[in-house]
Each structure stands twice: as C-alpha cells, then as structure tokens.
PDB file of C-alpha atoms and ligand atoms in Angstrom:
ATOM      1  CA  MET A   1      -0.098   0.018   0.042  1.00 93.00           C
ATOM      2  CA  ILE A   2       1.520   3.354  -1.055  1.00 96.00           C
ATOM      3  CA  GLY A   3       1.974   5.396   2.011  1.00 93.00           C
ATOM      4  CA  CYS A   4       2.332   2.422   4.371  1.00 93.00           C
ATOM      5  CA  THR A   5       5.464   3.896   5.782  1.00 96.00           C
ATOM      6  CA  ILE A   6       6.649   7.794   5.476  1.00 98.00           C
ATOM      7  CA  ARG A   7       9.672   9.089   6.066  1.00 98.00           C
ATOM      8  CA  ARG A   8      10.031  12.881   6.800  1.00 98.00           C
ATOM      9  CA  PHE A   9      13.073  15.049   6.166  1.00 98.00           C
ATOM     10  CA  GLU A  10      13.499  18.626   6.870  1.00 98.00           C
ATOM     11  CA  THR A  11      16.008  18.735   4.345  1.00 98.00           C
ATOM     12  CA  CYS A  12      18.003  16.798   1.722  1.00 98.00           C
ATOM     13  CA  THR A  13      19.471  17.000  -1.584  1.00 98.00           C
ATOM     14  CA  SER A  14      16.608  14.965  -3.589  1.00 98.00           C
ATOM     15  CA  THR A  15      14.046  12.739  -1.925  1.00 98.00           C
ATOM     16  CA  ASN A  16      14.631  10.562  -5.129  1.00 98.00           C
ATOM     17  CA  ASP A  17      18.371  10.384  -3.766  1.00 97.00           C
ATOM     18  CA  GLU A  18      16.897   9.384  -0.107  1.00 97.00           C
ATOM     19  CA  ALA A  19      14.548   7.061  -1.524  1.00 97.00           C
ATOM     20  CA  THR A  20      17.005   5.268  -3.798  1.00 97.00           C
ATOM     21  CA  LYS A  21      19.237   4.683  -0.600  1.00 96.00           C
ATOM     22  CA  TRP A  22      16.424   3.678   1.420  1.00 96.00           C
ATOM     23  CA  ALA A  23      15.286   1.215  -1.464  1.00 96.00           C
ATOM     24  CA  GLY A  24      18.859  -0.254  -1.354  1.00 93.00           C
ATOM     25  CA  GLN A  25      19.501  -0.793   2.258  1.00 92.00           C
ATOM     26  CA  HIS A  26      19.981  -4.211   3.517  1.00 87.00           C
ATOM     27  CA  ARG A  27      18.332  -3.675   6.855  1.00 89.00           C
ATOM     28  CA  ASP A  28      15.127  -2.014   7.208  1.00 90.00           C
ATOM     29  CA  ARG A  29      14.773  -1.423   3.407  1.00 93.00           C
ATOM     30  CA  ALA A  30      11.910   0.423   1.984  1.00 95.00           C
ATOM     31  CA  PRO A  31       9.007  -1.829   1.224  1.00 95.00           C
ATOM     32  CA  HIS A  32       6.879  -1.325  -1.785  1.00 96.00           C
ATOM     33  CA  GLY A  33       4.839   1.952  -1.232  1.00 97.00           C
ATOM     34  CA  GLY A  34       7.460   3.590   1.187  1.00 98.00           C
ATOM     35  CA  VAL A  35       7.513   7.240   1.047  1.00 98.00           C
ATOM     36  CA  ILE A  36      10.184   9.863   1.540  1.00 98.00           C
ATOM     37  CA  VAL A  37       8.898  13.615   1.907  1.00 98.00           C
ATOM     38  CA  ALA A  38      10.899  16.525   2.754  1.00 98.00           C
ATOM     39  CA  ASP A  39      10.148  20.056   3.528  1.00 98.00           C
ATOM     40  CA  THR A  40      13.155  21.587   1.105  1.00 98.00           C
ATOM     41  CA  GLN A  41      15.639  20.081  -1.251  1.00 98.00           C
ATOM     42  CA  THR A  42      18.939  21.371  -2.056  1.00 98.00           C
ATOM     43  CA  GLY A  43      19.386  19.432  -5.297  1.00 98.00           C
ATOM     44  CA  GLY A  44      15.908  18.775  -6.373  1.00 98.00           C
ATOM     45  CA  ARG A  45      15.842  17.781 -10.088  1.00 98.00           C
ATOM     46  CA  GLY A  46      13.776  17.212 -12.790  1.00 97.00           C
ATOM     47  CA  ARG A  47      14.590  15.196 -16.034  1.00 95.00           C
ATOM     48  CA  LEU A  48      18.045  15.435 -17.734  1.00 92.00           C
ATOM     49  CA  GLY A  49      19.388  17.125 -14.471  1.00 91.00           C
ATOM     50  CA  ARG A  50      17.192  20.137 -14.671  1.00 96.00           C
ATOM     51  CA  VAL A  51      16.599  21.944 -11.351  1.00 98.00           C
ATOM     52  CA  TRP A  52      13.575  21.656  -9.297  1.00 98.00           C
ATOM     53  CA  HIS A  53      12.817  24.838  -7.594  1.00 98.00           C
ATOM     54  CA  SER A  54      12.051  23.596  -3.856  1.00 98.00           C
ATOM     55  CA  PRO A  55      11.398  26.349  -1.317  1.00 98.00           C
ATOM     56  CA  ALA A  56      11.110  25.785   2.170  1.00 98.00           C
ATOM     57  CA  GLY A  57       7.918  24.917   4.051  1.00 96.00           C
ATOM     58  CA  GLU A  58       5.478  25.504   1.215  1.00 97.00           C
ATOM     59  CA  ASN A  59       5.107  22.798  -1.096  1.00 98.00           C
ATOM     60  CA  LEU A  60       5.297  19.011  -1.488  1.00 98.00           C
ATOM     61  CA  TYR A  61       8.306  17.052  -2.448  1.00 98.00           C
ATOM     62  CA  PHE A  62       8.380  13.475  -2.050  1.00 98.00           C
ATOM     63  CA  SER A  63       9.223  10.139  -3.542  1.00 98.00           C
ATOM     64  CA  VAL A  64       7.496   6.591  -3.463  1.00 98.00           C
ATOM     65  CA  VAL A  65       9.350   3.631  -3.595  1.00 98.00           C
ATOM     66  CA  LEU A  66       7.601   0.888  -5.859  1.00 97.00           C
ATOM     67  CA  ARG A  67       8.494  -2.853  -6.385  1.00 96.00           C
ATOM     68  CA  PRO A  68       6.001  -3.588  -8.817  1.00 94.00           C
ATOM     69  CA  GLN A  69       6.381  -7.066 -10.633  1.00 90.00           C
ATOM     70  CA  LEU A  70       6.706  -5.688 -13.845  1.00 92.00           C
ATOM     71  CA  PRO A  71       9.376  -6.081 -16.677  1.00 93.00           C
ATOM     72  CA  LEU A  72      11.107  -2.549 -17.687  1.00 92.00           C
ATOM     73  CA  HIS A  73       9.379  -1.670 -20.623  1.00 92.00           C
ATOM     74  CA  ARG A  74       6.189  -1.576 -18.535  1.00 95.00           C
ATOM     75  CA  VAL A  75       7.714   0.968 -16.088  1.00 96.00           C
ATOM     76  CA  PRO A  76       7.140   4.363 -17.933  1.00 95.00           C
ATOM     77  CA  PRO A  77       3.371   4.502 -17.701  1.00 97.00           C
ATOM     78  CA  ILE A  78       3.692   4.670 -13.848  1.00 98.00           C
ATOM     79  CA  THR A  79       4.748   8.202 -14.302  1.00 98.00           C
ATOM     80  CA  LEU A  80       1.121   8.411 -15.918  1.00 97.00           C
ATOM     81  CA  CYS A  81      -0.279   7.053 -12.491  1.00 98.00           C
ATOM     82  CA  ALA A  82       1.361   9.561 -10.657  1.00 98.00           C
ATOM     83  CA  GLY A  83       0.327  12.475 -12.844  1.00 98.00           C
ATOM     84  CA  LEU A  84      -3.182  11.370 -12.824  1.00 98.00           C
ATOM     85  CA  ALA A  85      -3.283  10.855  -9.041  1.00 98.00           C
ATOM     86  CA  VAL A  86      -2.390  14.488  -8.787  1.00 98.00           C
ATOM     87  CA  CYS A  87      -4.373  15.964 -11.166  1.00 98.00           C
ATOM     88  CA  GLU A  88      -7.216  14.157  -9.421  1.00 98.00           C
ATOM     89  CA  ALA A  89      -6.510  15.295  -5.983  1.00 98.00           C
ATOM     90  CA  VAL A  90      -6.160  19.145  -7.070  1.00 98.00           C
ATOM     91  CA  ASN A  91      -9.226  18.773  -9.310  1.00 97.00           C
ATOM     92  CA  ALA A  92     -11.114  17.754  -6.095  1.00 97.00           C
ATOM     93  CA  MET A  93      -9.953  21.001  -4.758  1.00 96.00           C
ATOM     94  CA  GLY A  94     -11.335  23.122  -7.561  1.00 96.00           C
ATOM     95  CA  VAL A  95      -8.069  23.169  -9.607  1.00 98.00           C
ATOM     96  CA  ALA A  96      -8.650  22.663 -13.225  1.00 97.00           C
ATOM     97  CA  ALA A  97      -5.282  20.645 -13.853  1.00 98.00           C
ATOM     98  CA  SER A  98      -4.452  18.840 -16.654  1.00 97.00           C
ATOM     99  CA  ILE A  99      -1.618  16.143 -17.662  1.00 97.00           C
ATOM    100  CA  LYS A 100       1.012  17.101 -20.368  1.00 96.00           C
ATOM    101  CA  TRP A 101       2.266  13.686 -21.410  1.00 96.00           C
ATOM    102  CA  PRO A 102       4.615  12.282 -19.749  1.00 95.00           C
ATOM    103  CA  ASN A 103       5.019  13.794 -16.627  1.00 96.00           C
ATOM    104  CA  ASP A 104       3.860  17.537 -16.110  1.00 97.00           C
ATOM    105  CA  VAL A 105       0.733  18.656 -14.367  1.00 98.00           C
ATOM    106  CA  LEU A 106      -0.475  22.125 -15.588  1.00 97.00           C
ATOM    107  CA  VAL A 107      -2.877  24.689 -15.047  1.00 98.00           C
ATOM    108  CA  GLY A 108      -3.391  26.411 -18.507  1.00 95.00           C
ATOM    109  CA  ASP A 109       0.414  26.707 -19.583  1.00 93.00           C
ATOM    110  CA  CYS A 110       1.616  27.087 -16.022  1.00 97.00           C
ATOM    111  CA  LYS A 111       3.133  24.021 -14.400  1.00 98.00           C
ATOM    112  CA  LEU A 112       1.753  22.734 -11.018  1.00 98.00           C
ATOM    113  CA  ALA A 113       3.592  19.608 -10.610  1.00 98.00           C
ATOM    114  CA  GLY A 114       6.331  17.309 -12.167  1.00 98.00           C
ATOM    115  CA  VAL A 115       7.021  13.706 -11.992  1.00 98.00           C
ATOM    116  CA  LEU A 116      10.503  12.250 -12.388  1.00 98.00           C
ATOM    117  CA  THR A 117      10.755   8.449 -12.146  1.00 97.00           C
ATOM    118  CA  GLU A 118      13.882   6.561 -11.920  1.00 97.00           C
ATOM    119  CA  MET A 119      15.088   2.963 -11.387  1.00 94.00           C
ATOM    120  CA  SER A 120      17.295   2.007  -8.674  1.00 89.00           C
ATOM    121  CA  THR A 121      18.861  -1.376  -8.793  1.00 78.00           C
ATOM    122  CA  GLN A 122      21.290  -2.770  -6.101  1.00 62.00           C
ATOM    123  CA  SER A 123      23.053  -5.435  -8.641  1.00 47.00           C
ATOM    124  CA  GLN A 124      26.242  -3.561  -8.700  1.00 44.00           C
ATOM    125  CA  HIS A 125      26.483  -3.266  -4.921  1.00 46.00           C
ATOM    126  CA  SER A 126      25.561  -7.071  -4.354  1.00 48.00           C
ATOM    127  CA  PRO A 127      26.001  -9.677  -7.013  1.00 47.00           C
ATOM    128  CA  GLN A 128      23.743 -12.320  -5.602  1.00 50.00           C
ATOM    129  CA  THR A 129      20.588  -9.866  -5.643  1.00 45.00           C
ATOM    130  CA  GLY A 130      17.938 -10.509  -8.458  1.00 45.00           C
ATOM    131  CA  PRO A 131      15.453  -8.485 -10.172  1.00 48.00           C
ATOM    132  CA  SER A 132      13.239  -8.153  -6.900  1.00 54.00           C
ATOM    133  CA  ASP A 133      15.904  -5.718  -5.842  1.00 70.00           C
ATOM    134  CA  THR A 134      15.248  -3.233  -8.311  1.00 85.00           C
ATOM    135  CA  ALA A 135      13.044  -0.541  -7.282  1.00 96.00           C
ATOM    136  CA  VAL A 136      11.237   2.174  -9.112  1.00 97.00           C
ATOM    137  CA  ILE A 137      11.483   5.684  -7.470  1.00 98.00           C
ATOM    138  CA  VAL A 138       8.603   8.052  -8.427  1.00 98.00           C
ATOM    139  CA  GLY A 139       9.799  11.620  -7.224  1.00 98.00           C
ATOM    140  CA  ILE A 140       6.714  13.956  -7.467  1.00 98.00           C
ATOM    141  CA  GLY A 141       7.009  17.739  -6.634  1.00 98.00           C
ATOM    142  CA  VAL A 142       3.812  19.742  -6.216  1.00 98.00           C
ATOM    143  CA  ASN A 143       3.414  23.427  -5.875  1.00 98.00           C
ATOM    144  CA  VAL A 144       1.005  24.045  -3.046  1.00 98.00           C
ATOM    145  CA  ASN A 145       1.368  27.306  -1.168  1.00 98.00           C
ATOM    146  CA  SER A 146       4.020  29.111  -2.828  1.00 98.00           C
ATOM    147  CA  ARG A 147       2.819  32.239  -4.081  1.00 97.00           C
ATOM    148  CA  ARG A 148       5.650  33.438  -6.184  1.00 97.00           C
ATOM    149  CA  PHE A 149       8.102  31.776  -8.434  1.00 98.00           C
ATOM    150  CA  PRO A 150      11.165  32.704 -10.234  1.00 97.00           C
ATOM    151  CA  PRO A 151      10.463  34.742 -13.302  1.00 96.00           C
ATOM    152  CA  GLU A 152      12.111  32.168 -15.488  1.00 96.00           C
ATOM    153  CA  LEU A 153       9.299  29.633 -14.541  1.00 98.00           C
ATOM    154  CA  CYS A 154       5.908  29.434 -15.849  1.00 97.00           C
ATOM    155  CA  ALA A 155       4.747  27.759 -12.701  1.00 98.00           C
ATOM    156  CA  THR A 156       1.451  28.024 -10.453  1.00 98.00           C
ATOM    157  CA  SER A 157       0.459  26.578  -7.454  1.00 98.00           C
ATOM    158  CA  VAL A 158      -2.888  25.367  -5.638  1.00 98.00           C
ATOM    159  CA  ALA A 159      -2.972  28.417  -3.346  1.00 98.00           C
ATOM    160  CA  ASN A 160      -2.428  30.563  -6.364  1.00 98.00           C
ATOM    161  CA  GLU A 161      -5.257  28.843  -8.084  1.00 98.00           C
ATOM    162  CA  THR A 162      -7.869  28.512  -5.301  1.00 98.00           C
ATOM    163  CA  GLY A 163      -6.678  31.721  -3.463  1.00 97.00           C
ATOM    164  CA  ALA A 164      -6.460  29.920  -0.135  1.00 96.00           C
ATOM    165  CA  ASP A 165      -3.604  27.986   1.528  1.00 96.00           C
ATOM    166  CA  CYS A 166      -3.958  24.498   1.388  1.00 95.00           C
ATOM    167  CA  ASP A 167      -2.980  21.679   4.007  1.00 97.00           C
ATOM    168  CA  ARG A 168       0.277  19.920   2.365  1.00 97.00           C
ATOM    169  CA  PHE A 169      -0.265  16.554   4.192  1.00 96.00           C
ATOM    170  CA  THR A 170      -3.951  16.350   3.605  1.00 97.00           C
ATOM    171  CA  LEU A 171      -3.157  16.777  -0.085  1.00 98.00           C
ATOM    172  CA  LEU A 172      -0.142  14.208   0.337  1.00 98.00           C
ATOM    173  CA  GLY A 173      -2.686  11.708   1.517  1.00 98.00           C
ATOM    174  CA  GLU A 174      -5.268  12.345  -1.271  1.00 98.00           C
ATOM    175  CA  ILE A 175      -2.265  11.962  -3.660  1.00 98.00           C
ATOM    176  CA  LEU A 176      -1.106   8.687  -2.576  1.00 98.00           C
ATOM    177  CA  THR A 177      -4.438   7.118  -2.073  1.00 98.00           C
ATOM    178  CA  ARG A 178      -5.082   7.728  -5.588  1.00 98.00           C
ATOM    179  CA  MET A 179      -1.604   6.718  -6.686  1.00 98.00           C
ATOM    180  CA  ASP A 180      -2.079   3.356  -4.846  1.00 98.00           C
ATOM    181  CA  SER A 181      -5.319   2.723  -6.685  1.00 98.00           C
ATOM    182  CA  TRP A 182      -3.939   3.682 -10.335  1.00 98.00           C
ATOM    183  CA  VAL A 183      -0.627   1.624  -9.766  1.00 98.00           C
ATOM    184  CA  GLU A 184      -2.707  -1.245  -8.713  1.00 97.00           C
ATOM    185  CA  GLN A 185      -5.137  -1.229 -11.721  1.00 97.00           C
ATOM    186  CA  TYR A 186      -2.096  -0.341 -14.311  1.00 98.00           C
ATOM    187  CA  CYS A 187       0.026  -3.216 -12.882  1.00 96.00           C
ATOM    188  CA  ALA A 188      -3.004  -5.457 -13.033  1.00 96.00           C
ATOM    189  CA  HIS A 189      -4.628  -4.547 -16.385  1.00 97.00           C
ATOM    190  CA  GLY A 190      -2.031  -2.462 -18.375  1.00 97.00           C
ATOM    191  CA  VAL A 191      -2.140   0.991 -19.953  1.00 97.00           C
ATOM    192  CA  GLY A 192      -5.958   0.108 -20.947  1.00 97.00           C
ATOM    193  CA  ALA A 193      -6.973   0.879 -17.365  1.00 98.00           C
ATOM    194  CA  LEU A 194      -5.279   4.452 -17.239  1.00 97.00           C
ATOM    195  CA  GLN A 195      -6.577   5.319 -20.933  1.00 96.00           C
ATOM    196  CA  GLN A 196     -10.168   6.937 -20.072  1.00 96.00           C
ATOM    197  CA  ALA A 197      -9.066   8.848 -17.301  1.00 97.00           C
ATOM    198  CA  PHE A 198      -5.777   9.910 -18.909  1.00 97.00           C
ATOM    199  CA  GLU A 199      -7.963  10.917 -21.954  1.00 95.00           C
ATOM    200  CA  SER A 200     -10.310  13.269 -19.745  1.00 95.00           C
ATOM    201  CA  HIS A 201      -6.982  15.072 -18.437  1.00 96.00           C
ATOM    202  CA  ASN A 202      -4.978  14.912 -21.479  1.00 95.00           C
ATOM    203  CA  GLN A 203      -3.636  18.499 -22.157  1.00 92.00           C
ATOM    204  CA  LEU A 204      -2.542  17.593 -25.438  1.00 92.00           C
ATOM    205  CA  ARG A 205      -5.510  15.856 -26.782  1.00 89.00           C
ATOM    206  CA  GLY A 206      -6.080  16.792 -30.379  1.00 88.00           C
ATOM    207  CA  HIS A 207      -3.461  19.703 -30.210  1.00 92.00           C
ATOM    208  CA  LYS A 208      -0.680  20.312 -32.872  1.00 93.00           C
ATOM    209  CA  VAL A 209       2.549  19.388 -31.348  1.00 94.00           C
ATOM    210  CA  VAL A 210       6.188  18.857 -32.243  1.00 94.00           C
ATOM    211  CA  ALA A 211       8.024  16.027 -30.998  1.00 93.00           C
ATOM    212  CA  LYS A 212      11.266  13.946 -31.425  1.00 89.00           C
ATOM    213  CA  VAL A 213      10.570  10.428 -33.115  1.00 88.00           C
ATOM    214  CA  LYS A 214      13.656   8.260 -33.487  1.00 86.00           C
ATOM    215  CA  GLY A 215      15.979  11.194 -33.271  1.00 86.00           C
ATOM    216  CA  VAL A 216      13.731  13.442 -36.047  1.00 89.00           C
ATOM    217  CA  LEU A 217      11.521  16.273 -35.171  1.00 92.00           C
ATOM    218  CA  VAL A 218       8.047  15.477 -36.481  1.00 92.00           C
ATOM    219  CA  SER A 219       4.940  17.793 -36.268  1.00 93.00           C
ATOM    220  CA  GLY A 220       1.231  16.305 -35.928  1.00 94.00           C
ATOM    221  CA  ARG A 221      -1.901  16.268 -33.886  1.00 95.00           C
ATOM    222  CA  VAL A 222      -2.041  14.221 -30.790  1.00 94.00           C
ATOM    223  CA  VAL A 223      -4.433  11.384 -31.199  1.00 93.00           C
ATOM    224  CA  ALA A 224      -4.486   9.290 -28.159  1.00 92.00           C
ATOM    225  CA  LEU A 225      -2.307   7.151 -25.628  1.00 95.00           C
ATOM    226  CA  ALA A 226      -0.941   4.087 -27.019  1.00 95.00           C
ATOM    227  CA  GLU A 227      -1.463   0.534 -25.399  1.00 94.00           C
ATOM    228  CA  ASP A 228       2.024   0.852 -24.366  1.00 94.00           C
ATOM    229  CA  GLY A 229       2.104   4.321 -22.724  1.00 95.00           C
ATOM    230  CA  SER A 230       3.489   5.956 -25.598  1.00 95.00           C
ATOM    231  CA  LEU A 231       1.729   9.245 -27.153  1.00 94.00           C
ATOM    232  CA  LEU A 232       0.142   8.682 -30.673  1.00 94.00           C
ATOM    233  CA  MET A 233       0.473  11.411 -32.969  1.00 94.00           C
ATOM    234  CA  LYS A 234      -0.718  11.795 -36.802  1.00 95.00           C
ATOM    235  CA  ASP A 235       1.466  14.014 -39.020  1.00 92.00           C
ATOM    236  CA  ASP A 236      -0.043  16.271 -42.084  1.00 89.00           C
ATOM    237  CA  HIS A 237       0.198  13.228 -44.336  1.00 93.00           C
ATOM    238  CA  GLY A 238      -2.009  11.119 -42.152  1.00 94.00           C
ATOM    239  CA  THR A 239       1.013   8.842 -40.803  1.00 94.00           C
ATOM    240  CA  GLU A 240       0.787   7.645 -37.326  1.00 94.00           C
ATOM    241  CA  HIS A 241       4.008   8.206 -35.285  1.00 94.00           C
ATOM    242  CA  ARG A 242       4.539   6.916 -31.490  1.00 94.00           C
ATOM    243  CA  ILE A 243       6.351   9.490 -29.039  1.00 93.00           C
ATOM    244  CA  VAL A 244       7.962   7.361 -26.493  1.00 91.00           C
ATOM    245  CA  ALA A 245       9.909   9.724 -24.631  1.00 85.00           C
ATOM    246  CA  GLY A 246      11.101  13.388 -24.482  1.00 82.00           C
ATOM    247  CA  GLU A 247       9.455  16.769 -24.612  1.00 86.00           C
ATOM    248  CA  VAL A 248       6.538  17.225 -26.399  1.00 93.00           C
ATOM    249  CA  THR A 249       6.023  21.113 -27.627  1.00 93.00           C
ATOM    250  CA  ARG A 250       2.529  22.350 -28.322  1.00 90.00           C
ATOM    251  CA  LEU A 251       2.482  24.513 -31.182  1.00 88.00           C
ATOM    252  CA  GLU A 252      -0.693  26.459 -30.812  1.00 72.00           C
ATOM    253  CA  ASN A 253      -3.832  26.409 -28.689  1.00 54.00           C
ATOM    254  CA  VAL A 254      -6.701  25.716 -31.196  1.00 46.00           C
ATOM    255  CA  VAL A 255      -8.072  22.147 -30.762  1.00 48.00           C
TER     256      VAL A 255
HETATM  257  C1  LIG B   1       9.903  17.350 -13.939  1.00 88.48           C
HETATM  258  O1  LIG B   1      11.169  17.563 -14.735  1.00 88.48           O
HETATM  259  O2  LIG B   1       8.921  17.890 -13.988  1.00 88.48           O
HETATM  260  C2  LIG B   1      10.194  16.495 -12.732  1.00 88.48           C
HETATM  261  C3  LIG B   1      10.040  17.322 -11.315  1.00 88.48           C
HETATM  262  C4  LIG B   1      10.301  16.353 -10.268  1.00 88.48           C
HETATM  263  C5  LIG B   1      10.322  17.209  -8.949  1.00 88.48           C
HETATM  264  C6  LIG B   1      10.301  16.033  -7.738  1.00 88.48           C
HETATM  265  S1  LIG B   1      10.296  16.855  -6.374  1.00 88.48           S
HETATM  266  C7  LIG B   1      10.758  15.525  -5.575  1.00 88.48           C
HETATM  267  C8  LIG B   1      11.675  14.590  -6.279  1.00 88.48           C
HETATM  268  N1  LIG B   1      12.859  14.740  -5.848  1.00 88.48           N
HETATM  269  C9  LIG B   1      13.687  15.350  -6.861  1.00 88.48           C
HETATM  270  O3  LIG B   1      14.513  15.708  -6.869  1.00 88.48           O
HETATM  271  N2  LIG B   1      12.588  15.518  -8.081  1.00 88.48           N
HETATM  272  C10 LIG B   1      11.285  15.010  -7.688  1.00 88.48           C
HETATM  273  P1  LIG B   1      11.053  18.320 -16.166  1.00 88.48           P
HETATM  274  O4  LIG B   1       9.953  17.905 -16.991  1.00 88.48           O
HETATM  275  O5  LIG B   1      12.355  18.123 -16.668  1.00 88.48           O
HETATM  276  O6  LIG B   1      10.903  19.895 -15.682  1.00 88.48           O
HETATM  277  C11 LIG B   1      11.903  20.537 -15.112  1.00 88.48           C
HETATM  278  C12 LIG B   1      11.475  22.147 -15.357  1.00 88.48           C
HETATM  279  O7  LIG B   1      10.261  22.507 -14.691  1.00 88.48           O
HETATM  280  C13 LIG B   1      12.737  22.839 -14.765  1.00 88.48           C
HETATM  281  O8  LIG B   1      13.652  22.830 -16.055  1.00 88.48           O
HETATM  282  C14 LIG B   1      11.967  24.115 -14.717  1.00 88.48           C
HETATM  283  O9  LIG B   1      11.808  24.782 -15.997  1.00 88.48           O
HETATM  284  C15 LIG B   1      10.556  23.688 -14.399  1.00 88.48           C
HETATM  285  N3  LIG B   1      10.436  24.125 -12.915  1.00 88.48           N
HETATM  286  C16 LIG B   1      11.488  23.956 -12.202  1.00 88.48           C
HETATM  287  N4  LIG B   1      11.154  23.908 -10.884  1.00 88.48           N
HETATM  288  C17 LIG B   1       9.471  24.236 -10.955  1.00 88.48           C
HETATM  289  C18 LIG B   1       8.530  24.346  -9.974  1.00 88.48           C
HETATM  290  N5  LIG B   1       8.580  24.191  -8.433  1.00 88.48           N
HETATM  291  N6  LIG B   1       7.412  24.629 -10.445  1.00 88.48           N
HETATM  292  C19 LIG B   1       7.022  24.559 -11.722  1.00 88.48           C
HETATM  293  N7  LIG B   1       8.228  24.567 -12.439  1.00 88.48           N
HETATM  294  C20 LIG B   1       9.292  23.995 -12.272  1.00 88.48           C
END
C-alpha cells in the first residue's frame, strides 16, 4: 500500500536520492509503497538534470518507492499513474489541472507539478541480488502554497489557483491514495486501465505538437495514448507516429 511507511526529512538533496538509498538498504529497506517526504531539497531535480525549485515549508516534495512485478518496458506508464493521482487530487480542490504527457501537471500553460521516475538497482553492490531488488522511484513535486516563483518559470500553485492556503499533508494523503489505486490497476490491467482517465485529463489531446521521433523532429496532432503508454500522433500526411519519450511542444492552442 502506497504510504504504508512515510519517512520525513526537514531537508535533503533530493527525495529521489533518499528513496534510492532507502530502497537499497540491506536492513530495514523500503517496502513497496514507502514514501520519503522533505520540507525542502537542496538538489531537487527534474529530467535531464534540470533543477526543481524547492523552497522550504511551502510545497510537497516526495518520492514513492515501488517494487512492481513488471518488466522494465512496462515501467514508464507509472509516471502517468502519478500524474493522474495529482490531477485528480487537485481537481477535487477546484483546481483545473491537466496532464501534459508524460510527466507534467499544468493549469493552462503553467506548471503545477512534475514527476521524475527513476530506477534503482542494487545489483552493482551485491552480485547475489536478483530482479526483485530493482525498485522504481517516483519523485513528485507539487507547488502547493508558493505564491511567487522565479520569473523564468511558468509555474503556479494550488494556493494561487484557489486563493487559499492548502494543508500540504492532507493533499499528500489524497495523492497517495489515488496513486495506490492507479498503480494497482495499471499493474493488473495495463495501460488500458488508465486510458479513459488519461484522455479526460490529456492537455495535448487534439493539439498540434512537435516532438522527436527516432531522433527526428515531427509535427502533427495528438491522437491518443497508445497501449504501451507512448503518445500517438498523426502528421499532416496521416501517418501515425509513436512518441516514446522526451519533450512534446504544443504549437498552438486551437483544438
Ligand atoms: C519534472 O522535470 O517536471 C520533474 C520534477 C520532479 C520533482 C520532484 S520533487 C521530489 C522529487 N525529488 C527530486 O529531486 N525530484 C522529484 P522536467 O520535466 O525536466 O521539468 C523541469 C523544469 O520544470 C525545469 O527546467 C523548470 O523549467 C521547471 N520547474 C522547476 N521547478 C519548478 C517548480 N517548482 N514549479 C514549476 N516548474 C518548475
């Protein structure tokens, strides 16, 4: 159960680092669903080593340790489970958030939350360990009560959207409960279990986007979430492409 054990830090470099350490401990190691939460991070990060702005005492920075019985290629859609959980939890508070595939939660064009999924494996430390020692670390940053952001960020928070401060730990509980349910459904039934909910929160649906497909920039309209969790896009000639990873840029706001 996600949230079965929660370890809280005042500060750390990154909750993903703490979760990775905990996942790899020989004694008292993180169970499936263990959570690390910190009040601030000195080295909070996004994908490709980008910085995650992590001021103290205002927002949520946490990482969930998962030990799903899944082959590696089925891990990426777990990011969508986390995004859906955040979206639904803040939607319930009146915030009109949507998911920008694969890992952003936005309100309009401003980022409310981001997800960073990493793998942690112990095999290099201990040759006798097997695949069950591989853990998936899902790091989630949610802007909850920050009212101002560095000018270079297009960011928003729950408090900016609702006009009121929000109890961070109540929101954390809501996110973890929803994430537990989505991860369970995904592990049991695959991406099909996420498709309907994802489509109703899909910020890119029907929009013209540009993305890298096999190293080449391709533009087209987003069609749907494919059964492997990639994003299906149709170019101007009607050819379908699968966006497997990376950045998707929206070209215009007209659906
Ligand atoms: C992400 O990366 O969006 C994943 C962010 C994950 C953060 C959590 S916090 C808990 C856990 N511990 C960590 O160290 N990380 C995870 P990406 O898609 O690469 O987006 C990064 C970009 O988002 C940056 O380059 C900025 O432009 C923008 N950004 C940084 N901090 C932000 C913030 N607080 N709010 C909105 N946008 C932000």
